[in-house]
mmCIF file with all atom_site columns, C-alpha atoms in Angstrom:
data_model
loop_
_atom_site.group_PDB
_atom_site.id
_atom_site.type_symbol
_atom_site.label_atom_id
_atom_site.label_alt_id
_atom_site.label_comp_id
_atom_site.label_asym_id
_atom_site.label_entity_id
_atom_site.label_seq_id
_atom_site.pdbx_PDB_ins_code
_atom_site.Cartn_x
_atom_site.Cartn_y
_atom_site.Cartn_z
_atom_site.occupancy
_atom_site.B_iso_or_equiv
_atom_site.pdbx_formal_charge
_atom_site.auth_seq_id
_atom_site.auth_comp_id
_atom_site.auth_asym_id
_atom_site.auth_atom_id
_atom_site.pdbx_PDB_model_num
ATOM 1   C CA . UNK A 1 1   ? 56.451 83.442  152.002 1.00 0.00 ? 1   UNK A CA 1
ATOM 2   C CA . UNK A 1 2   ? 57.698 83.549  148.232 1.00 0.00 ? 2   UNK A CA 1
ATOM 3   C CA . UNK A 1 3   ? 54.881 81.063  147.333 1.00 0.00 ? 3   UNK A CA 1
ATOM 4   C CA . UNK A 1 4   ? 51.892 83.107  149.666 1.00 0.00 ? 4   UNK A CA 1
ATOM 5   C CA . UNK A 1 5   ? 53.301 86.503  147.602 1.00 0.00 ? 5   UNK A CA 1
ATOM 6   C CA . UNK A 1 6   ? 52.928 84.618  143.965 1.00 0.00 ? 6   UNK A CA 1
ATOM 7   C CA . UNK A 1 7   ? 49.498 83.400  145.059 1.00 0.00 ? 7   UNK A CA 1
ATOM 8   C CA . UNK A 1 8   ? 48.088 86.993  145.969 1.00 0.00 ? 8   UNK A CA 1
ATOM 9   C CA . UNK A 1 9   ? 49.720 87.879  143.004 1.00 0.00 ? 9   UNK A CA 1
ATOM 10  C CA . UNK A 1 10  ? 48.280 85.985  140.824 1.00 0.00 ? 10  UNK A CA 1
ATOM 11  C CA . UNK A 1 11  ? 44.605 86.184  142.544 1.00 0.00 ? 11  UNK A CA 1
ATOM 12  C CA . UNK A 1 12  ? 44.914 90.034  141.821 1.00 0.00 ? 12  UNK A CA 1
ATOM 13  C CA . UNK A 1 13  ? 45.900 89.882  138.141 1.00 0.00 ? 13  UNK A CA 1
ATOM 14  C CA . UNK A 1 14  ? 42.661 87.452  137.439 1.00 0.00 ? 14  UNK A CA 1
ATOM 15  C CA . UNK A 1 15  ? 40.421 90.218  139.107 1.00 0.00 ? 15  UNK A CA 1
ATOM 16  C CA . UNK A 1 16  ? 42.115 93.067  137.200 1.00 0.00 ? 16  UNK A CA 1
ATOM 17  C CA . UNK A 1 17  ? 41.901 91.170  133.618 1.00 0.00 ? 17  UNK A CA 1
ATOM 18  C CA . UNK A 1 18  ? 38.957 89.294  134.679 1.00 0.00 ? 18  UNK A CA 1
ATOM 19  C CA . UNK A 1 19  ? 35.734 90.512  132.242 1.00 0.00 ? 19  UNK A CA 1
ATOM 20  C CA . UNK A 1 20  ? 32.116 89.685  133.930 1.00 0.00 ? 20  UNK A CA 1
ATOM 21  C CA . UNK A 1 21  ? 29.695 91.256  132.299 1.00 0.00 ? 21  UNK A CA 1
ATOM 22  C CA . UNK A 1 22  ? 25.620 91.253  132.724 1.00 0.00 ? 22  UNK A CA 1
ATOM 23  C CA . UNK A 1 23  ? 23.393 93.568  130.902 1.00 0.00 ? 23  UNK A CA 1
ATOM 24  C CA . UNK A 1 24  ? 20.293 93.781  129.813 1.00 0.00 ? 24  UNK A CA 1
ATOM 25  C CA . UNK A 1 25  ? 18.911 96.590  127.605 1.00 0.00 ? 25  UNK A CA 1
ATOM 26  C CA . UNK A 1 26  ? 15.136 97.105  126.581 1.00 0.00 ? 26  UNK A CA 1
ATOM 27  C CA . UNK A 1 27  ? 14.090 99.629  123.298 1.00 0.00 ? 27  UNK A CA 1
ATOM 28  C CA . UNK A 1 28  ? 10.019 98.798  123.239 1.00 0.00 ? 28  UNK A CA 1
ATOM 29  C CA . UNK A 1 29  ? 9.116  101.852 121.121 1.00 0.00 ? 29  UNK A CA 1
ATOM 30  C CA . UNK A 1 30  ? 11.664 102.494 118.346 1.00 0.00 ? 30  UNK A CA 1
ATOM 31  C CA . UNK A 1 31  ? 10.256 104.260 114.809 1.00 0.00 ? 31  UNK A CA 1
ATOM 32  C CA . UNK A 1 32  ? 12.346 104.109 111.470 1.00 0.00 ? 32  UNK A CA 1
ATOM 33  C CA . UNK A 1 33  ? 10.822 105.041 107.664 1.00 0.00 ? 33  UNK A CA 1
ATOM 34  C CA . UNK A 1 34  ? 7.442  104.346 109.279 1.00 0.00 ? 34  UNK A CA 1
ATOM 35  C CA . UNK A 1 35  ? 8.361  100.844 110.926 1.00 0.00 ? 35  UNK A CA 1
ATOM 36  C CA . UNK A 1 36  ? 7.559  100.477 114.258 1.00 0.00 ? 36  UNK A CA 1
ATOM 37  C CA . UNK A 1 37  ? 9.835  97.840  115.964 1.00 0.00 ? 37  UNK A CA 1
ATOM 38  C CA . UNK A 1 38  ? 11.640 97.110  119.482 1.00 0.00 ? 38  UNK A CA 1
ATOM 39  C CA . UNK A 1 39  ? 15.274 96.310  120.656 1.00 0.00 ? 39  UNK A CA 1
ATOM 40  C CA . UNK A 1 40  ? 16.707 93.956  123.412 1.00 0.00 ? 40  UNK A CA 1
ATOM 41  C CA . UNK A 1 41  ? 20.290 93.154  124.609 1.00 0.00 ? 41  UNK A CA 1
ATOM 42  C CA . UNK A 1 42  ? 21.467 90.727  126.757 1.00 0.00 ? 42  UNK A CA 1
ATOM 43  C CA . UNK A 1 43  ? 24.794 89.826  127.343 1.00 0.00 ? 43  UNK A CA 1
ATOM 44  C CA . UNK A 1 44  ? 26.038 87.116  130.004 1.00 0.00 ? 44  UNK A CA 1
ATOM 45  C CA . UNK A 1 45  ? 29.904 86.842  129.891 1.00 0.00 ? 45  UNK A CA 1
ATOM 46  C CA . UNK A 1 46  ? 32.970 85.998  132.000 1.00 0.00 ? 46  UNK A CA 1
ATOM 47  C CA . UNK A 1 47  ? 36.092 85.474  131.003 1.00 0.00 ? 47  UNK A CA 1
ATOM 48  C CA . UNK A 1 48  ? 35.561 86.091  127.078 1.00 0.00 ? 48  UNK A CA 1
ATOM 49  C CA . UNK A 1 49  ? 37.267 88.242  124.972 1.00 0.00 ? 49  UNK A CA 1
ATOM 50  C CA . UNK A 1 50  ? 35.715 87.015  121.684 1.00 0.00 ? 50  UNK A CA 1
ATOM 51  C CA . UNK A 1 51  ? 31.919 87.190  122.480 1.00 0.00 ? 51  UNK A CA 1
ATOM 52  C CA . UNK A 1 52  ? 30.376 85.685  120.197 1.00 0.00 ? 52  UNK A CA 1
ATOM 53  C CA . UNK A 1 53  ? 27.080 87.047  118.834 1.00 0.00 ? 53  UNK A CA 1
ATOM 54  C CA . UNK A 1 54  ? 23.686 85.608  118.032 1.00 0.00 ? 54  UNK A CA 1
ATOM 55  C CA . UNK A 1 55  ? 20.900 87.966  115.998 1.00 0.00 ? 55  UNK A CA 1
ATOM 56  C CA . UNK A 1 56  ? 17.355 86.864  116.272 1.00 0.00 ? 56  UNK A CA 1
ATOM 57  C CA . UNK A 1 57  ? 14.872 88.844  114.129 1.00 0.00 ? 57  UNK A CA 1
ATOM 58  C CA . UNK A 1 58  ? 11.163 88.096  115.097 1.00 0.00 ? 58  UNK A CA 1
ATOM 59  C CA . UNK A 1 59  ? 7.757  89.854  115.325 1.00 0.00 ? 59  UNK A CA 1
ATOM 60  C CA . UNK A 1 60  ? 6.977  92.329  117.969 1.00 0.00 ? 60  UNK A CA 1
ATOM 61  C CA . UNK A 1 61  ? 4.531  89.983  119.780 1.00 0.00 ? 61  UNK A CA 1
ATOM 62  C CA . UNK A 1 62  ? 7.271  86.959  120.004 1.00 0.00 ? 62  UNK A CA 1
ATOM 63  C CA . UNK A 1 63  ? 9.822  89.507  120.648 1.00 0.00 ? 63  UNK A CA 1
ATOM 64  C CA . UNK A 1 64  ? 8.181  90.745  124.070 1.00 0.00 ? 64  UNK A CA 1
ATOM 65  C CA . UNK A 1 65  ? 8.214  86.824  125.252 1.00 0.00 ? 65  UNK A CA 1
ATOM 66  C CA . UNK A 1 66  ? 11.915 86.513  124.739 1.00 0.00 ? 66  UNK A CA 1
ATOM 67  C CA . UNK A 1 67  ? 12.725 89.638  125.900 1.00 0.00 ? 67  UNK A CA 1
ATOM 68  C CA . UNK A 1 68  ? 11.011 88.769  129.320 1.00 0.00 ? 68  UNK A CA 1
ATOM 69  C CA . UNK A 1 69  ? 11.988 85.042  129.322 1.00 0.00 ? 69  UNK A CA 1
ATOM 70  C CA . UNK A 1 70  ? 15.537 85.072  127.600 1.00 0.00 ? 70  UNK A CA 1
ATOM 71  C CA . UNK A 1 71  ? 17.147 84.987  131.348 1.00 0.00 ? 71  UNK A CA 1
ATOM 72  C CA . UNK A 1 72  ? 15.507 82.287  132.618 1.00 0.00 ? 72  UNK A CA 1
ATOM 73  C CA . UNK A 1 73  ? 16.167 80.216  129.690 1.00 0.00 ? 73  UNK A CA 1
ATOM 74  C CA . UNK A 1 74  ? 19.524 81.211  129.213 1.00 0.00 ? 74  UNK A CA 1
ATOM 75  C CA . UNK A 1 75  ? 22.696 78.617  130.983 1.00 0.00 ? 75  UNK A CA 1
ATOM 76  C CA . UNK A 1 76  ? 25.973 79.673  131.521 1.00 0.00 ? 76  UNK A CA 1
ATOM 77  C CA . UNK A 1 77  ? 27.369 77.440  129.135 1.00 0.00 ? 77  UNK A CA 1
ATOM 78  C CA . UNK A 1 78  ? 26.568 78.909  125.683 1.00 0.00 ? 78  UNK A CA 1
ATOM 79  C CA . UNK A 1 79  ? 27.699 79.279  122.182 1.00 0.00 ? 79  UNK A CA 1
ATOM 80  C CA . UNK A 1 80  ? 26.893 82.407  122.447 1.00 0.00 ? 80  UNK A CA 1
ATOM 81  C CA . UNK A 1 81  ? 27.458 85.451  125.255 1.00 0.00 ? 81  UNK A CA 1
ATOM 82  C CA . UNK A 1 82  ? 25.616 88.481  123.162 1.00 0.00 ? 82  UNK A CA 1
ATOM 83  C CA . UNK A 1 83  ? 22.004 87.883  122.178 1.00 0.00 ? 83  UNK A CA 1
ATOM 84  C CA . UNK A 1 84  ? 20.528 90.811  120.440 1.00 0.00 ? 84  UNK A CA 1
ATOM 85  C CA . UNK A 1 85  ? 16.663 90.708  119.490 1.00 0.00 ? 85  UNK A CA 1
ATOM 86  C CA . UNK A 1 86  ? 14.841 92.611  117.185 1.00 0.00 ? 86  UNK A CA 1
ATOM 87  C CA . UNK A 1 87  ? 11.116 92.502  116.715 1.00 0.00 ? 87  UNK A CA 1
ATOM 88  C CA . UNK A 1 88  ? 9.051  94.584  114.453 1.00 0.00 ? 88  UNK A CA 1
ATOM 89  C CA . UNK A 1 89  ? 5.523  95.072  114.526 1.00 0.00 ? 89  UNK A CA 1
ATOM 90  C CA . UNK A 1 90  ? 3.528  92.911  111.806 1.00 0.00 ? 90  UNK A CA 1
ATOM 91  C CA . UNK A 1 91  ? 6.605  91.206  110.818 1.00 0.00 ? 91  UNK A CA 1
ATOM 92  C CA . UNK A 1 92  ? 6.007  88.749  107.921 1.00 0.00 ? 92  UNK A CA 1
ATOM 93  C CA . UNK A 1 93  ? 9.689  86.607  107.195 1.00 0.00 ? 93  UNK A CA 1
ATOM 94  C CA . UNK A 1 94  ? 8.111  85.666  104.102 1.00 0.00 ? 94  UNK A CA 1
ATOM 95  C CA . UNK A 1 95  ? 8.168  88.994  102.676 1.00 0.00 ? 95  UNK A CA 1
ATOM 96  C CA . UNK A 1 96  ? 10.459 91.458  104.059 1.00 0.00 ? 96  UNK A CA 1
ATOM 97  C CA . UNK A 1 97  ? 9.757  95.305  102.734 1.00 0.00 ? 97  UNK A CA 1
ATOM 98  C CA . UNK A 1 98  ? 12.352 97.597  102.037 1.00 0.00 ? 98  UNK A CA 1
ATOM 99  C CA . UNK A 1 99  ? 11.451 99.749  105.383 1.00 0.00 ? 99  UNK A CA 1
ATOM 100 C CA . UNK A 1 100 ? 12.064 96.517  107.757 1.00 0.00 ? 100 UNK A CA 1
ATOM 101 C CA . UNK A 1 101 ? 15.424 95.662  105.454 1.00 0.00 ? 101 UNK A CA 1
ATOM 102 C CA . UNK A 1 102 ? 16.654 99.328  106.726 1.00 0.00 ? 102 UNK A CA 1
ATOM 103 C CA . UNK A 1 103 ? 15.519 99.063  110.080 1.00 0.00 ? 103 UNK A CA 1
ATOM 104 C CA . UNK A 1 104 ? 17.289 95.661  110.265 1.00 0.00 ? 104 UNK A CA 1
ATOM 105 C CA . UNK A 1 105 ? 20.795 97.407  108.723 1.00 0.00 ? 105 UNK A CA 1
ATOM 106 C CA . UNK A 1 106 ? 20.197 100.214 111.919 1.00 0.00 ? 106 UNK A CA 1
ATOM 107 C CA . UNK A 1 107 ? 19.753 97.487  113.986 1.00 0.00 ? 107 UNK A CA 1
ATOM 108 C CA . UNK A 1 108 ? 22.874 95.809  112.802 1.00 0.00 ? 108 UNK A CA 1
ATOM 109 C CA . UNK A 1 109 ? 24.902 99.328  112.896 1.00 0.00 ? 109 UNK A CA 1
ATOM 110 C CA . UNK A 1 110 ? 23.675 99.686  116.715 1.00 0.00 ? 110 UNK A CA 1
ATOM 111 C CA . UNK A 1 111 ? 25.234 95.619  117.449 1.00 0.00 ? 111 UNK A CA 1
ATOM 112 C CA . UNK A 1 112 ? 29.009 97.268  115.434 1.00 0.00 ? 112 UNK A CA 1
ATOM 113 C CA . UNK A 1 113 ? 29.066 100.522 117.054 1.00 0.00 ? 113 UNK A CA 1
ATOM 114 C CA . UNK A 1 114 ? 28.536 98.668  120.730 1.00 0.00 ? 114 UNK A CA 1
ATOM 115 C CA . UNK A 1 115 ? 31.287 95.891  119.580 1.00 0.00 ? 115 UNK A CA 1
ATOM 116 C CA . UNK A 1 116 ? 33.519 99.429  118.891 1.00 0.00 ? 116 UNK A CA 1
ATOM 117 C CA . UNK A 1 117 ? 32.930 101.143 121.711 1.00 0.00 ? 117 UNK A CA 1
ATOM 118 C CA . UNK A 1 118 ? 33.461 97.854  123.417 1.00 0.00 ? 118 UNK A CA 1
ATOM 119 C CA . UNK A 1 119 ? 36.861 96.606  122.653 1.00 0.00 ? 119 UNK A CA 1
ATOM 120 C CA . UNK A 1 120 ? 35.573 93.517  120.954 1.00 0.00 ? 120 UNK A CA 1
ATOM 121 C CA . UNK A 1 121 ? 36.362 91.931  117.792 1.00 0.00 ? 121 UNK A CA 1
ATOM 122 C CA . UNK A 1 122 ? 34.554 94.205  115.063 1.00 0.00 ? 122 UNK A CA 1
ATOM 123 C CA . UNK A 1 123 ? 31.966 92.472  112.794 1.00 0.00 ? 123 UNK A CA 1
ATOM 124 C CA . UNK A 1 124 ? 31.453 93.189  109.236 1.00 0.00 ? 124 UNK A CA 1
ATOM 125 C CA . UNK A 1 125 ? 27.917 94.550  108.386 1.00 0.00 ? 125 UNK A CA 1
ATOM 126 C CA . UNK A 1 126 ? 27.818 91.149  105.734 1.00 0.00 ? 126 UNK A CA 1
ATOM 127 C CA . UNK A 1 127 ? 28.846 88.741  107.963 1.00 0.00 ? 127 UNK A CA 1
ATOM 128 C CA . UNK A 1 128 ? 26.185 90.192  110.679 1.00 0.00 ? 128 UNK A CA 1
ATOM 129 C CA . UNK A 1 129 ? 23.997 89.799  108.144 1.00 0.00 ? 129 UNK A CA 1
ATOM 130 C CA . UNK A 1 130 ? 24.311 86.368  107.695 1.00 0.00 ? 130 UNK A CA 1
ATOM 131 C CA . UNK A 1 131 ? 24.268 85.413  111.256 1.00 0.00 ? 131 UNK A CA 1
ATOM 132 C CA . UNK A 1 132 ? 20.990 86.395  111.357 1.00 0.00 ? 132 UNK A CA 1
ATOM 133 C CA . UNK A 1 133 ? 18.290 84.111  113.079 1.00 0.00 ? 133 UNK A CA 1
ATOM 134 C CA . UNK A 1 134 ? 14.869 84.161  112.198 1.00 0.00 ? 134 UNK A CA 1
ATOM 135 C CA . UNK A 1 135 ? 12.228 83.121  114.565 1.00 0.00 ? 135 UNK A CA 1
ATOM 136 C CA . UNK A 1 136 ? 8.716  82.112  114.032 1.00 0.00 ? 136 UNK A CA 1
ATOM 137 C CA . UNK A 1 137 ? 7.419  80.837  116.856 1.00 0.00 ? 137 UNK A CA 1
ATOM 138 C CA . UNK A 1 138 ? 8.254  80.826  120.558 1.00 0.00 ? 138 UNK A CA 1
ATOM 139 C CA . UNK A 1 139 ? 9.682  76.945  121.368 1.00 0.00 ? 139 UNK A CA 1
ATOM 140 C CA . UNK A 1 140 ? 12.711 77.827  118.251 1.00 0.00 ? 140 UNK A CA 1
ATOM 141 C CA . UNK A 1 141 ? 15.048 79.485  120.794 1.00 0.00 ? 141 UNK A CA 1
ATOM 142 C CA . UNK A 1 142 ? 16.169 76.272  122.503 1.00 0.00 ? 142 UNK A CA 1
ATOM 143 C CA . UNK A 1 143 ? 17.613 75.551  118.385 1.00 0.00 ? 143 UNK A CA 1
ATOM 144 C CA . UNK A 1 144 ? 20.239 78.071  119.298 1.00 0.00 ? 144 UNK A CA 1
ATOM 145 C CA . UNK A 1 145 ? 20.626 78.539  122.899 1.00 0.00 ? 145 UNK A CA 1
ATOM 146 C CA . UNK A 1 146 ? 21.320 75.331  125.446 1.00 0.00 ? 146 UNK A CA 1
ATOM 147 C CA . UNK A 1 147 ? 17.889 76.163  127.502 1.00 0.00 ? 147 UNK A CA 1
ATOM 148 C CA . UNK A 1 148 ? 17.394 75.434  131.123 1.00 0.00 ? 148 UNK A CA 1
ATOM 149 C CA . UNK A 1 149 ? 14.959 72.752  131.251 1.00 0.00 ? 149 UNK A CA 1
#
């Protein structure tokens, strides 16, 4: 009996401090200093407390594929738990202006506050910044996430 009450015990304590968490969060229409851009979230996690964070800056047309493919092509076993895209219309990487530079530091303020308001482990605005990902073309995402085939 002192072996069944340990069990049920134990089951319980894994639910209550068990974390599974599924989102997905769409911003298609967003406007900063002029710059048109959107915002995605998506988050599949259990069990993590660190959840770690990839950043993938892209162009508005890519950004609408991934946005609307990410979970399909997403597995359960990642690197990463937290995949934040942000695509901005007419997006050249070659030359980024000073408006898509601040709407990229929002963007990155929006990822910290959520980590805050979260109970996660707090990024630095520098070291999101160099976790960035750039994407040019559709077929890089398998680079960084393990894809379903």
């Amino acid at each position: 009996m002192t072996q069944f009450i340990f069990i049920l015990i134990l089951f319980n304590l894994q639910i209550l401090f068990g974390q599974n968490v599924n989102i997905q969060i769409s911003d298609y229409s967003l406007k900063h200093n002029g710059v048109e851009y959107s915002t995605y979230q998506f988050v599949n996690s259990s069990y993590s407390l660190s959840r770690p964070t990839l950043i993938i800056l892209t162009n508005k047309d890519l950004f609408l594929n991934f946005s609307n493919e990410l979970s399909n092509l997403y597995k359960s076993k990642q690197e990463y738990t937290d995949v934040w895209i942000l695509g901005i219309t007419n997006f050249n990487q070659n030359g980024i202006t000073f408006q898509e530079k601040e709407v990229i530091k929002v963007f990155l303020k929006q990822i910290m506050k959520y980590r805050s308001d979260n109970n996660l482990p707090l990024y630095t605005l520098e070291s999101l910044e160099s976790e960035i990902v750039i994407l040019k073309n559709k077929d890089e995402i398998c680079k960084y996430l393990t894809c379903r085939n």
